[in-house]
JSON list of C-alpha atoms in Angstrom, two decimals:
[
{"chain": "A", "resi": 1, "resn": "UNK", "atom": "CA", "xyz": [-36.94, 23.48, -12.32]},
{"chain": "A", "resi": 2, "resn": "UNK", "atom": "CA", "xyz": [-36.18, 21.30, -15.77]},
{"chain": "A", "resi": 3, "resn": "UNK", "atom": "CA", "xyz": [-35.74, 18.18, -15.13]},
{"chain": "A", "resi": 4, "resn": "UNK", "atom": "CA", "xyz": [-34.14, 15.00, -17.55]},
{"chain": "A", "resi": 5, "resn": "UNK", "atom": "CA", "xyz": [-33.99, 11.31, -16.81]},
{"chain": "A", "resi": 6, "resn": "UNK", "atom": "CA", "xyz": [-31.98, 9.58, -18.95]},
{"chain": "A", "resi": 7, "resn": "UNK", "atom": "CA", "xyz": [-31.82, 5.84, -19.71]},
{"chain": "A", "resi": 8, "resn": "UNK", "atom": "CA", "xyz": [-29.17, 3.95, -21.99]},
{"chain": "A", "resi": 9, "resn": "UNK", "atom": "CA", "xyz": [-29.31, 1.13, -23.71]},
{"chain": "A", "resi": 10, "resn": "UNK", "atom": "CA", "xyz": [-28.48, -0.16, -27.72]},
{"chain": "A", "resi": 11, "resn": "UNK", "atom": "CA", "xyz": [-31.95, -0.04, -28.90]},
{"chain": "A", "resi": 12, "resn": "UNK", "atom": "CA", "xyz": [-32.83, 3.76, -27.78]},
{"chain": "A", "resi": 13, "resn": "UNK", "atom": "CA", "xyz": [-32.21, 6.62, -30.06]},
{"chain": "A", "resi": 14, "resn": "UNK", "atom": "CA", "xyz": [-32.84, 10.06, -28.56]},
{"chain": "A", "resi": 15, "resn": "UNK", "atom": "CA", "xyz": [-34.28, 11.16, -31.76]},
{"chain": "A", "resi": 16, "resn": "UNK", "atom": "CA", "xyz": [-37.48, 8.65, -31.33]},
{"chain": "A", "resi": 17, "resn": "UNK", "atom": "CA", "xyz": [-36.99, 7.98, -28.16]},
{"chain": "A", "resi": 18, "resn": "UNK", "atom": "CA", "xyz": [-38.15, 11.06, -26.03]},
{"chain": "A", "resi": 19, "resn": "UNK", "atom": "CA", "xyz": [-41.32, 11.58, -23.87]},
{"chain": "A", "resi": 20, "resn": "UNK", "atom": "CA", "xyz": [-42.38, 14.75, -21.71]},
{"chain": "A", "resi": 21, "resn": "UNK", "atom": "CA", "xyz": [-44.43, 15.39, -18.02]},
{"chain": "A", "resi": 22, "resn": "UNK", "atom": "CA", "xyz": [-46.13, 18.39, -16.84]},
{"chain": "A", "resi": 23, "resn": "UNK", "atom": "CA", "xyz": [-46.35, 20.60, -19.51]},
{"chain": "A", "resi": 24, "resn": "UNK", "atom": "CA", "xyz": [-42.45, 19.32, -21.02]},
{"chain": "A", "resi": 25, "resn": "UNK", "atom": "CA", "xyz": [-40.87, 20.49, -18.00]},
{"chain": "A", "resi": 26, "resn": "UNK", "atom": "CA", "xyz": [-39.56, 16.90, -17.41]},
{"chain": "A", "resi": 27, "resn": "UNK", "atom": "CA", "xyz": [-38.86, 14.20, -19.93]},
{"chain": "A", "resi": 28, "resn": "UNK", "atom": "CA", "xyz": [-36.79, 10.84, -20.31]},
{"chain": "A", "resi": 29, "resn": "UNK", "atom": "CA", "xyz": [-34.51, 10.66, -23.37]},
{"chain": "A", "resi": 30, "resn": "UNK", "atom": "CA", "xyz": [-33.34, 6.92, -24.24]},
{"chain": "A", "resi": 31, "resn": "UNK", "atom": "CA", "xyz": [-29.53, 7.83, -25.99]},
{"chain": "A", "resi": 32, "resn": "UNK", "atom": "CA", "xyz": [-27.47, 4.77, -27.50]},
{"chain": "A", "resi": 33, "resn": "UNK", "atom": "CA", "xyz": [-23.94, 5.21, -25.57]},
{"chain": "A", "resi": 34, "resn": "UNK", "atom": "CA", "xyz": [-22.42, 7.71, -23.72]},
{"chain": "A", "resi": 35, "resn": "UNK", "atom": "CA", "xyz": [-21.37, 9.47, -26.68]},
{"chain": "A", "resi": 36, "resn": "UNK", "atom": "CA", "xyz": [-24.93, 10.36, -27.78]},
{"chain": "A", "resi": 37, "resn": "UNK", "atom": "CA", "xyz": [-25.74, 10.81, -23.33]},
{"chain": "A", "resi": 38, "resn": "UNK", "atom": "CA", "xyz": [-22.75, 14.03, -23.11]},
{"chain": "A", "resi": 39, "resn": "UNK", "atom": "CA", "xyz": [-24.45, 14.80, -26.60]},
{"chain": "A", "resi": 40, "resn": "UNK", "atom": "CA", "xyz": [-27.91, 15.20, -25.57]},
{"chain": "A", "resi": 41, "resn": "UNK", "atom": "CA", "xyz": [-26.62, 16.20, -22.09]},
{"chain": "A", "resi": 42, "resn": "UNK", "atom": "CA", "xyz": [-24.84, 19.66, -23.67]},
{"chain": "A", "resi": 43, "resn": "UNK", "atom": "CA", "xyz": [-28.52, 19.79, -25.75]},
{"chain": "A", "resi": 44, "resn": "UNK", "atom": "CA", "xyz": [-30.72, 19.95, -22.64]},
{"chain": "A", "resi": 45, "resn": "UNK", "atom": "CA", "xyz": [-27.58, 22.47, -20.52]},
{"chain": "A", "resi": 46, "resn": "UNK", "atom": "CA", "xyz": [-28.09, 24.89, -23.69]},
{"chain": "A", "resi": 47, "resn": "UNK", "atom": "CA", "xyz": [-31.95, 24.11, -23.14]},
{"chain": "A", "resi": 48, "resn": "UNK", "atom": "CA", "xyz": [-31.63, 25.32, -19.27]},
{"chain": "A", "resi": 49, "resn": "UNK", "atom": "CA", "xyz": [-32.36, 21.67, -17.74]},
{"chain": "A", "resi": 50, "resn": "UNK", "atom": "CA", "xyz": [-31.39, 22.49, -14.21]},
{"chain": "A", "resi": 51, "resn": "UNK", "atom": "CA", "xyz": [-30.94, 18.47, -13.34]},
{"chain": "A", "resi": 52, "resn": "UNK", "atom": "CA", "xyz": [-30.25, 15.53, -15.41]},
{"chain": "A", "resi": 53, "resn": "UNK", "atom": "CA", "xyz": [-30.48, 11.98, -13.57]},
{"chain": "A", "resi": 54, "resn": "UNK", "atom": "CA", "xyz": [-29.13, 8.89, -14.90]},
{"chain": "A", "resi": 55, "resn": "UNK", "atom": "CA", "xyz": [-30.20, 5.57, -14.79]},
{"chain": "A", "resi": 56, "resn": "UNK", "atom": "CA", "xyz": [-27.82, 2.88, -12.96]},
{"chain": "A", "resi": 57, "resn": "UNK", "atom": "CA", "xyz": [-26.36, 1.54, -16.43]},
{"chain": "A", "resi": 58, "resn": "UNK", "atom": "CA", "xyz": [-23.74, 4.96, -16.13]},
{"chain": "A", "resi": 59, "resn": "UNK", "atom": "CA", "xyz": [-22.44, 4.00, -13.41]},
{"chain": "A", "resi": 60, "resn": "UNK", "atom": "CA", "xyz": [-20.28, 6.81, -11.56]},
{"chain": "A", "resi": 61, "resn": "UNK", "atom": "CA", "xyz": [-18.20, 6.81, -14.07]},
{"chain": "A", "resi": 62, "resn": "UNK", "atom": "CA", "xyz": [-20.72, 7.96, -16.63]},
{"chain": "A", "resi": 63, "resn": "UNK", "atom": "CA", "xyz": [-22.42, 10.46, -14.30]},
{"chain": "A", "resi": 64, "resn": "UNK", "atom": "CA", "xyz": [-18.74, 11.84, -14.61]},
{"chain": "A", "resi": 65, "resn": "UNK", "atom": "CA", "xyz": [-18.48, 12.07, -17.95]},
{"chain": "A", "resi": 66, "resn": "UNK", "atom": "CA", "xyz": [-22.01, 13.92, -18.05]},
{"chain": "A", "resi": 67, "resn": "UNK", "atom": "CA", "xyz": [-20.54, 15.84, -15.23]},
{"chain": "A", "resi": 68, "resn": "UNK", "atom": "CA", "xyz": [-17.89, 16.82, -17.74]},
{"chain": "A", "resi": 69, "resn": "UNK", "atom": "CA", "xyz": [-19.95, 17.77, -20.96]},
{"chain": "A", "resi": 70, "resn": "UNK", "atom": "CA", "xyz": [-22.32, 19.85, -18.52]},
{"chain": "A", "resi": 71, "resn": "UNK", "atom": "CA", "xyz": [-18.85, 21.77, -17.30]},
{"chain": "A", "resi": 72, "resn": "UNK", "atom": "CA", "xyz": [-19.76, 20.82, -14.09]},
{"chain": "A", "resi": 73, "resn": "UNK", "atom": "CA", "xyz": [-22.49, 23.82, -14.39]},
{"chain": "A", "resi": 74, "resn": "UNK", "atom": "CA", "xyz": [-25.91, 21.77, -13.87]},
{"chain": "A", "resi": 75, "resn": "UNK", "atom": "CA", "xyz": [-27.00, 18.71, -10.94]},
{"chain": "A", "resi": 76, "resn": "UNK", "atom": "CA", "xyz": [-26.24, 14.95, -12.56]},
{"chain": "A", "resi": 77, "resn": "UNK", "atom": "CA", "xyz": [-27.16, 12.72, -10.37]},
{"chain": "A", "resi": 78, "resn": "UNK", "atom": "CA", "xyz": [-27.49, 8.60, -10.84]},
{"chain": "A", "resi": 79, "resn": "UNK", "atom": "CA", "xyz": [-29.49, 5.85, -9.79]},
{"chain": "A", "resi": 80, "resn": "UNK", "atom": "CA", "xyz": [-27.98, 2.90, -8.07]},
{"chain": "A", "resi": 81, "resn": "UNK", "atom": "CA", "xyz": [-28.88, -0.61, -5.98]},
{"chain": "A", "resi": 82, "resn": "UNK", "atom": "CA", "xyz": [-28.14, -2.04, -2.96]},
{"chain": "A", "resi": 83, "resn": "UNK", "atom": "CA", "xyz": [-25.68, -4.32, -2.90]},
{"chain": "A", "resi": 84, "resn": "UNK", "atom": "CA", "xyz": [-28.00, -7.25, -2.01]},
{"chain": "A", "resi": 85, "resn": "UNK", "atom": "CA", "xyz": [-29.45, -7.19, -5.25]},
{"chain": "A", "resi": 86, "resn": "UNK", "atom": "CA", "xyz": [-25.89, -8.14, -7.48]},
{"chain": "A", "resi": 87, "resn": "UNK", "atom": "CA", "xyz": [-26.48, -10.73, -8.49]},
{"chain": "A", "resi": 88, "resn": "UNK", "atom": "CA", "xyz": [-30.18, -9.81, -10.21]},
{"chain": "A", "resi": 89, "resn": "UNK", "atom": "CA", "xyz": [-28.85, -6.97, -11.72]},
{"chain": "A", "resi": 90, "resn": "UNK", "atom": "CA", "xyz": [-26.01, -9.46, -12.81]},
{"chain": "A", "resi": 91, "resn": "UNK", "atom": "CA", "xyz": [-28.70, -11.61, -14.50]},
{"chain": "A", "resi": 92, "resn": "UNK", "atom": "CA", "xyz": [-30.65, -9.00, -16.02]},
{"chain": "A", "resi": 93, "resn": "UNK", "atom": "CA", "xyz": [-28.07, -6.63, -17.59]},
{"chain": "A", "resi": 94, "resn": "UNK", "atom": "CA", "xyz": [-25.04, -9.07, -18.07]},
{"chain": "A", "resi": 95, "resn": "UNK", "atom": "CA", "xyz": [-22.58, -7.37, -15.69]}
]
């Protein structure tokens, strides 16, 4: 199985901002919005990456636009807290 985490934030670009596991079968890709995520997500689909997860900053929203881009042909999945810890994430990512 391929595998692709990927992370979003203003400062990544998914140029620069790549790194691979276990013989490049997995890798995280920082990408700047969600324009440049369904980008790169269409990139790694045409790459056969059988499962893209998503850090928390997509939200279920985003994992449906990636869900989208991908044609709803490969796993997205995306990370997520428990409710108890709000008001940290509040604090750390302004939301």
């Amino acid at each position: 199985m391929k595998f692709a985490y990927l992370i979003m934030g203003k400062i990544f670009d998914s140029n620069k901002d790549r790194a691979y596991i276990h013989n490049e079968i997995s890798q995280i890709i920082g990408v700047s919005d969600m324009e440049e995520a369904c980008k790169i997500a269409k990139e790694l689909q045409n790459e056969g990456v059988d499962c893209i997860e998503l850090c928390g900053g997509f939200g279920e929203e985003g994992a449906r636009k990636i869900i989208d881009a991908t044609e709803n042909k490969i796993a997205v999945g995306f990370a997520v807290h428990l409710e108890e810890q709000n008001d940290i994430y509040k604090k750390l990512f302004g939301r």
